[in-house]
Amino acid sequence: QKEVEQNSGPLSVPEGAIASLNCTYSDRGSQSFFWYRQYSGKSPELIMSIYSNGDKEDGRFTAQLNKASQYVSLLIRDSQPSDSATYLCAVGARGFKTIFGAGTRLFVKA
Amino acid sequence: DADVTQTPRNRITKTGKRIMLECSQTKGHDRMYWYRQDPGLGLRLIYYSFDVKDINKGEISDGYSVSRQAQAKFSLSLESAIPNQTALYFCATSDSSGSPDTQYFGPGTRLTVL
């Protein structure tokens, strides 16, 4: 079992819709959770971090964390073609090292 | 100027050659990392360093070595490059006094080994 799992996609949504990206992790001791956006050929860029159960909103982005289910998700509201990218879920273990998922490709159709 | 820089940005080399990739940062972070990225495999950790005197192997360190010359500089070497080391390489930093798990990435080096 991979430590951080994501559906590779591609996930295709129409412009203006909500995109929902999901991630599960195996280490119950994990304490920090991140979503990075990566455009093709570019470096990952941090878009959201979340540390406690529940929802965290930042503009059009909402991160959701459920530690009991070992599940973290990212919702993108009013999706735009510029949101088309690969989204990497990352899980931190007490400041030791961060484990990245393989990423989900999102395609927003204009 | 970028906070995390990598040189070179692109490199094509031949099997058996020694290659060095360099990373510099102006963020003042104490922790630095080297990752490689292959299609469908995500980011895999090669080496990491929590301070100048601390070097640790990641999950795929075979065939690689590193040097932490200063807090701001972390180099990755391929002693004898082989074709399956063709990949996109990223340097990253984090701050143990802030959010130690939050990583900031350089622009990447695309390495091709023929």
mmCIF file of C-alpha atoms in Angstrom:
data_model
loop_
_atom_site.group_PDB
_atom_site.id
_atom_site.type_symbol
_atom_site.label_atom_id
_atom_site.label_comp_id
_atom_site.label_asym_id
_atom_site.label_seq_id
_atom_site.Cartn_x
_atom_site.Cartn_y
_atom_site.Cartn_z
ATOM 1 C CA GLN A 1 0.000 0.000 0.000
ATOM 2 C CA LYS A 2 1.313 3.413 -0.959
ATOM 3 C CA GLU A 3 1.743 5.856 1.901
ATOM 4 C CA VAL A 4 -0.204 8.607 0.116
ATOM 5 C CA GLU A 5 -2.686 7.621 -2.567
ATOM 6 C CA GLN A 6 -4.434 9.724 -5.156
ATOM 7 C CA ASN A 7 -6.469 8.920 -8.223
ATOM 8 C CA SER A 8 -4.230 9.774 -11.162
ATOM 9 C CA GLY A 9 -7.116 11.086 -13.273
ATOM 10 C CA PRO A 10 -7.490 12.890 -15.477
ATOM 11 C CA LEU A 11 -10.425 14.524 -13.763
ATOM 12 C CA SER A 12 -12.337 16.582 -16.270
ATOM 13 C CA VAL A 13 -14.832 19.272 -15.179
ATOM 14 C CA PRO A 14 -16.570 22.080 -17.074
ATOM 15 C CA GLU A 15 -15.656 25.665 -16.406
ATOM 16 C CA GLY A 16 -17.558 27.015 -13.405
ATOM 17 C CA ALA A 17 -18.095 23.607 -11.802
ATOM 18 C CA ILE A 18 -16.685 22.290 -8.531
ATOM 19 C CA ALA A 19 -13.636 20.051 -8.836
ATOM 20 C CA SER A 20 -13.182 17.528 -6.041
ATOM 21 C CA LEU A 21 -9.774 15.945 -5.486
ATOM 22 C CA ASN A 22 -9.210 13.192 -2.965
ATOM 23 C CA CYS A 23 -6.286 11.697 -1.099
ATOM 24 C CA THR A 24 -5.827 8.945 1.474
ATOM 25 C CA TYR A 25 -2.797 8.299 3.676
ATOM 26 C CA SER A 26 -1.563 5.369 5.719
ATOM 27 C CA ASP A 27 0.339 6.893 8.678
ATOM 28 C CA ARG A 28 -2.094 7.623 11.502
ATOM 29 C CA GLY A 29 0.559 9.758 13.186
ATOM 30 C CA SER A 30 0.575 12.278 10.357
ATOM 31 C CA GLN A 31 -0.009 15.806 11.535
ATOM 32 C CA SER A 32 0.242 18.127 8.554
ATOM 33 C CA PHE A 33 -1.442 17.944 5.182
ATOM 34 C CA PHE A 34 -0.824 19.921 2.034
ATOM 35 C CA TRP A 35 -2.069 20.437 -1.469
ATOM 36 C CA TYR A 36 0.389 21.556 -4.135
ATOM 37 C CA ARG A 37 -0.449 22.581 -7.676
ATOM 38 C CA GLN A 38 1.993 21.722 -10.449
ATOM 39 C CA TYR A 39 1.740 22.968 -14.004
ATOM 40 C CA SER A 40 3.374 20.839 -16.659
ATOM 41 C CA GLY A 41 7.157 21.170 -16.515
ATOM 42 C CA LYS A 42 7.017 23.534 -13.540
ATOM 43 C CA SER A 43 7.717 23.118 -9.843
ATOM 44 C CA PRO A 44 5.049 22.313 -7.243
ATOM 45 C CA GLU A 45 3.449 25.357 -5.668
ATOM 46 C CA LEU A 46 1.792 25.219 -2.235
ATOM 47 C CA ILE A 47 -1.868 26.201 -2.367
ATOM 48 C CA MET A 48 -3.321 24.875 0.889
ATOM 49 C CA SER A 49 -2.216 23.454 4.204
ATOM 50 C CA ILE A 50 -4.440 21.949 6.904
ATOM 51 C CA TYR A 51 -3.587 20.598 10.321
ATOM 52 C CA SER A 52 -6.863 19.834 12.128
ATOM 53 C CA ASN A 53 -10.068 18.026 11.298
ATOM 54 C CA GLY A 54 -12.667 19.936 9.373
ATOM 55 C CA ASP A 55 -12.660 22.428 6.561
ATOM 56 C CA LYS A 56 -10.284 25.251 5.710
ATOM 57 C CA GLU A 57 -11.242 27.768 3.064
ATOM 58 C CA ASP A 58 -9.006 30.091 1.067
ATOM 59 C CA GLY A 59 -10.697 31.878 -1.793
ATOM 60 C CA ARG A 60 -12.018 29.301 -4.250
ATOM 61 C CA PHE A 61 -10.160 26.492 -2.499
ATOM 62 C CA THR A 62 -11.395 24.399 0.429
ATOM 63 C CA ALA A 63 -9.320 21.694 2.061
ATOM 64 C CA GLN A 64 -11.097 19.048 4.109
ATOM 65 C CA LEU A 65 -9.429 16.727 6.607
ATOM 66 C CA ASN A 66 -10.798 13.632 8.341
ATOM 67 C CA LYS A 67 -8.070 12.020 10.427
ATOM 68 C CA ALA A 68 -10.294 9.153 11.588
ATOM 69 C CA SER A 69 -10.800 8.117 7.969
ATOM 70 C CA GLN A 70 -7.233 9.143 6.987
ATOM 71 C CA TYR A 71 -8.670 11.217 4.208
ATOM 72 C CA VAL A 72 -7.965 14.683 2.882
ATOM 73 C CA SER A 73 -9.652 16.422 -0.016
ATOM 74 C CA LEU A 74 -9.459 19.632 -2.004
ATOM 75 C CA LEU A 75 -12.476 21.369 -3.485
ATOM 76 C CA ILE A 76 -12.044 23.995 -6.173
ATOM 77 C CA ARG A 77 -15.142 26.107 -6.683
ATOM 78 C CA ASP A 78 -15.907 27.979 -9.902
ATOM 79 C CA SER A 79 -13.188 26.036 -11.711
ATOM 80 C CA GLN A 80 -11.289 27.941 -14.384
ATOM 81 C CA PRO A 81 -9.220 26.680 -17.317
ATOM 82 C CA SER A 82 -6.187 28.119 -15.496
ATOM 83 C CA ASP A 83 -6.807 25.559 -12.740
ATOM 84 C CA SER A 84 -5.869 22.795 -15.180
ATOM 85 C CA ALA A 85 -2.794 21.219 -13.590
ATOM 86 C CA THR A 86 -1.654 18.260 -11.535
ATOM 87 C CA TYR A 87 -2.547 18.470 -7.852
ATOM 88 C CA LEU A 88 -0.213 16.777 -5.402
ATOM 89 C CA CYS A 89 -1.349 15.724 -1.956
ATOM 90 C CA ALA A 90 1.419 15.723 0.657
ATOM 91 C CA VAL A 91 1.448 14.438 4.221
ATOM 92 C CA GLY A 92 3.918 15.480 6.896
ATOM 93 C CA ALA A 93 4.991 13.312 9.809
ATOM 94 C CA ARG A 94 5.945 15.384 12.809
ATOM 95 C CA GLY A 95 8.595 17.431 11.066
ATOM 96 C CA PHE A 96 10.494 14.400 9.915
ATOM 97 C CA LYS A 97 9.780 14.269 6.213
ATOM 98 C CA THR A 98 6.921 14.863 3.853
ATOM 99 C CA ILE A 99 5.445 12.147 1.657
ATOM 100 C CA PHE A 100 3.912 13.109 -1.677
ATOM 101 C CA GLY A 101 1.213 11.369 -3.637
ATOM 102 C CA ALA A 102 1.652 10.804 -7.363
ATOM 103 C CA GLY A 103 -0.862 13.542 -8.158
ATOM 104 C CA THR A 104 -4.229 13.931 -9.843
ATOM 105 C CA ARG A 105 -4.433 15.623 -13.230
ATOM 106 C CA LEU A 106 -7.272 18.117 -13.469
ATOM 107 C CA PHE A 107 -8.604 19.401 -16.765
ATOM 108 C CA VAL A 108 -11.096 22.271 -16.771
ATOM 109 C CA LYS A 109 -12.987 22.567 -20.049
ATOM 110 C CA ALA A 110 -13.831 26.066 -21.261
ATOM 111 C CA ASP B 1 14.835 37.027 -7.538
ATOM 112 C CA ALA B 2 13.699 33.457 -6.901
ATOM 113 C CA ASP B 3 14.066 32.225 -3.318
ATOM 114 C CA VAL B 4 15.246 28.767 -4.402
ATOM 115 C CA THR B 5 17.407 28.478 -7.487
ATOM 116 C CA GLN B 6 18.743 25.449 -9.303
ATOM 117 C CA THR B 7 21.520 25.155 -11.849
ATOM 118 C CA PRO B 8 21.601 23.994 -14.526
ATOM 119 C CA ARG B 9 17.961 24.094 -15.610
ATOM 120 C CA ASN B 10 18.511 21.570 -18.366
ATOM 121 C CA ARG B 11 21.315 19.100 -18.911
ATOM 122 C CA ILE B 12 21.946 16.388 -21.446
ATOM 123 C CA THR B 13 24.786 14.028 -20.687
ATOM 124 C CA LYS B 14 26.095 10.601 -21.576
ATOM 125 C CA THR B 15 26.147 7.373 -19.643
ATOM 126 C CA GLY B 16 29.067 7.193 -17.231
ATOM 127 C CA LYS B 17 29.592 10.930 -16.874
ATOM 128 C CA ARG B 18 29.707 12.648 -13.477
ATOM 129 C CA ILE B 19 27.052 15.277 -13.036
ATOM 130 C CA MET B 20 26.468 17.850 -10.321
ATOM 131 C CA LEU B 21 23.204 19.684 -9.771
ATOM 132 C CA GLU B 22 23.308 22.722 -7.541
ATOM 133 C CA CYS B 23 20.714 24.359 -5.346
ATOM 134 C CA SER B 24 20.885 27.688 -3.552
ATOM 135 C CA GLN B 25 18.310 29.405 -1.375
ATOM 136 C CA THR B 26 17.841 32.848 0.118
ATOM 137 C CA LYS B 27 14.901 31.911 2.330
ATOM 138 C CA GLY B 28 17.087 31.344 5.377
ATOM 139 C CA HIS B 29 15.659 27.850 5.826
ATOM 140 C CA ASP B 30 17.717 25.224 7.610
ATOM 141 C CA ARG B 31 16.311 22.139 5.873
ATOM 142 C CA MET B 32 16.955 21.186 2.271
ATOM 143 C CA TYR B 33 15.841 18.287 0.102
ATOM 144 C CA TRP B 34 16.459 16.687 -3.268
ATOM 145 C CA TYR B 35 13.634 14.944 -5.128
ATOM 146 C CA ARG B 36 13.260 13.355 -8.501
ATOM 147 C CA GLN B 37 10.010 13.237 -10.407
ATOM 148 C CA ASP B 38 9.095 10.656 -13.003
ATOM 149 C CA PRO B 39 5.783 10.481 -14.860
ATOM 150 C CA GLY B 40 3.180 8.625 -12.791
ATOM 151 C CA LEU B 41 5.484 8.212 -9.794
ATOM 152 C CA GLY B 42 5.219 11.580 -8.160
ATOM 153 C CA LEU B 43 8.034 13.083 -6.128
ATOM 154 C CA ARG B 44 10.522 10.681 -4.603
ATOM 155 C CA LEU B 45 12.985 11.784 -1.957
ATOM 156 C CA ILE B 46 16.666 11.221 -2.764
ATOM 157 C CA TYR B 47 18.462 12.930 0.129
ATOM 158 C CA TYR B 48 17.637 15.467 2.794
ATOM 159 C CA SER B 49 19.597 17.640 5.193
ATOM 160 C CA PHE B 50 18.262 19.207 8.375
ATOM 161 C CA ASP B 51 21.351 21.357 8.891
ATOM 162 C CA VAL B 52 24.875 21.742 7.539
ATOM 163 C CA LYS B 53 26.229 18.742 9.458
ATOM 164 C CA ASP B 54 23.224 16.504 8.882
ATOM 165 C CA ILE B 55 22.778 14.386 5.743
ATOM 166 C CA ASN B 56 20.185 11.627 5.405
ATOM 167 C CA LYS B 57 19.297 9.155 2.690
ATOM 168 C CA GLY B 58 15.828 9.206 1.242
ATOM 169 C CA GLU B 59 13.966 6.374 -0.430
ATOM 170 C CA ILE B 60 16.026 6.288 -3.636
ATOM 171 C CA SER B 61 19.593 7.356 -2.738
ATOM 172 C CA ASP B 62 21.487 4.640 -4.653
ATOM 173 C CA GLY B 63 23.608 6.171 -7.402
ATOM 174 C CA TYR B 64 23.462 9.648 -5.866
ATOM 175 C CA SER B 65 25.493 11.630 -3.342
ATOM 176 C CA VAL B 66 25.046 15.070 -1.826
ATOM 177 C CA SER B 67 27.023 17.852 -0.227
ATOM 178 C CA ARG B 68 25.733 20.592 2.060
ATOM 179 C CA GLN B 69 28.379 23.266 1.572
ATOM 180 C CA ALA B 70 26.571 25.906 3.619
ATOM 181 C CA GLN B 71 23.136 26.454 5.041
ATOM 182 C CA ALA B 72 22.109 27.983 1.726
ATOM 183 C CA LYS B 73 23.676 25.443 -0.630
ATOM 184 C CA PHE B 74 22.916 21.796 -1.263
ATOM 185 C CA SER B 75 24.376 19.913 -4.224
ATOM 186 C CA LEU B 76 23.377 16.595 -5.740
ATOM 187 C CA SER B 77 25.910 14.471 -7.631
ATOM 188 C CA LEU B 78 25.477 11.543 -9.964
ATOM 189 C CA GLU B 79 28.865 9.841 -9.870
ATOM 190 C CA SER B 80 28.299 7.789 -13.004
ATOM 191 C CA ALA B 81 25.083 8.718 -14.739
ATOM 192 C CA ILE B 82 22.850 6.025 -16.217
ATOM 193 C CA PRO B 83 19.813 6.384 -18.510
ATOM 194 C CA ASN B 84 17.261 5.514 -15.818
ATOM 195 C CA GLN B 85 18.376 8.630 -13.941
ATOM 196 C CA THR B 86 16.728 10.675 -16.653
ATOM 197 C CA ALA B 87 14.129 12.686 -14.735
ATOM 198 C CA LEU B 88 13.080 16.078 -13.454
ATOM 199 C CA TYR B 89 14.991 16.956 -10.295
ATOM 200 C CA PHE B 90 13.732 19.374 -7.670
ATOM 201 C CA CYS B 91 15.425 20.986 -4.716
ATOM 202 C CA ALA B 92 13.210 22.086 -1.844
ATOM 203 C CA THR B 93 13.604 23.868 1.488
ATOM 204 C CA SER B 94 11.697 24.058 4.734
ATOM 205 C CA ASP B 95 11.996 25.928 8.019
ATOM 206 C CA SER B 96 12.186 23.888 11.222
ATOM 207 C CA SER B 97 11.310 26.950 13.305
ATOM 208 C CA GLY B 98 8.178 27.643 11.293
ATOM 209 C CA SER B 99 6.201 24.916 9.621
ATOM 210 C CA PRO B 100 8.852 22.224 9.102
ATOM 211 C CA ASP B 101 6.687 20.109 6.817
ATOM 212 C CA THR B 102 5.908 22.964 4.407
ATOM 213 C CA GLN B 103 8.282 22.734 1.489
ATOM 214 C CA TYR B 104 9.243 25.340 -1.068
ATOM 215 C CA PHE B 105 10.543 24.145 -4.393
ATOM 216 C CA GLY B 106 13.112 25.368 -6.858
ATOM 217 C CA PRO B 107 12.304 25.548 -10.576
ATOM 218 C CA GLY B 108 13.717 22.108 -11.323
ATOM 219 C CA THR B 109 16.484 20.628 -13.448
ATOM 220 C CA ARG B 110 15.570 18.451 -16.405
ATOM 221 C CA LEU B 111 18.295 15.840 -16.766
ATOM 222 C CA THR B 112 18.613 13.534 -19.750
ATOM 223 C CA VAL B 113 21.156 10.714 -19.716
ATOM 224 C CA LEU B 114 21.820 9.204 -23.119
#
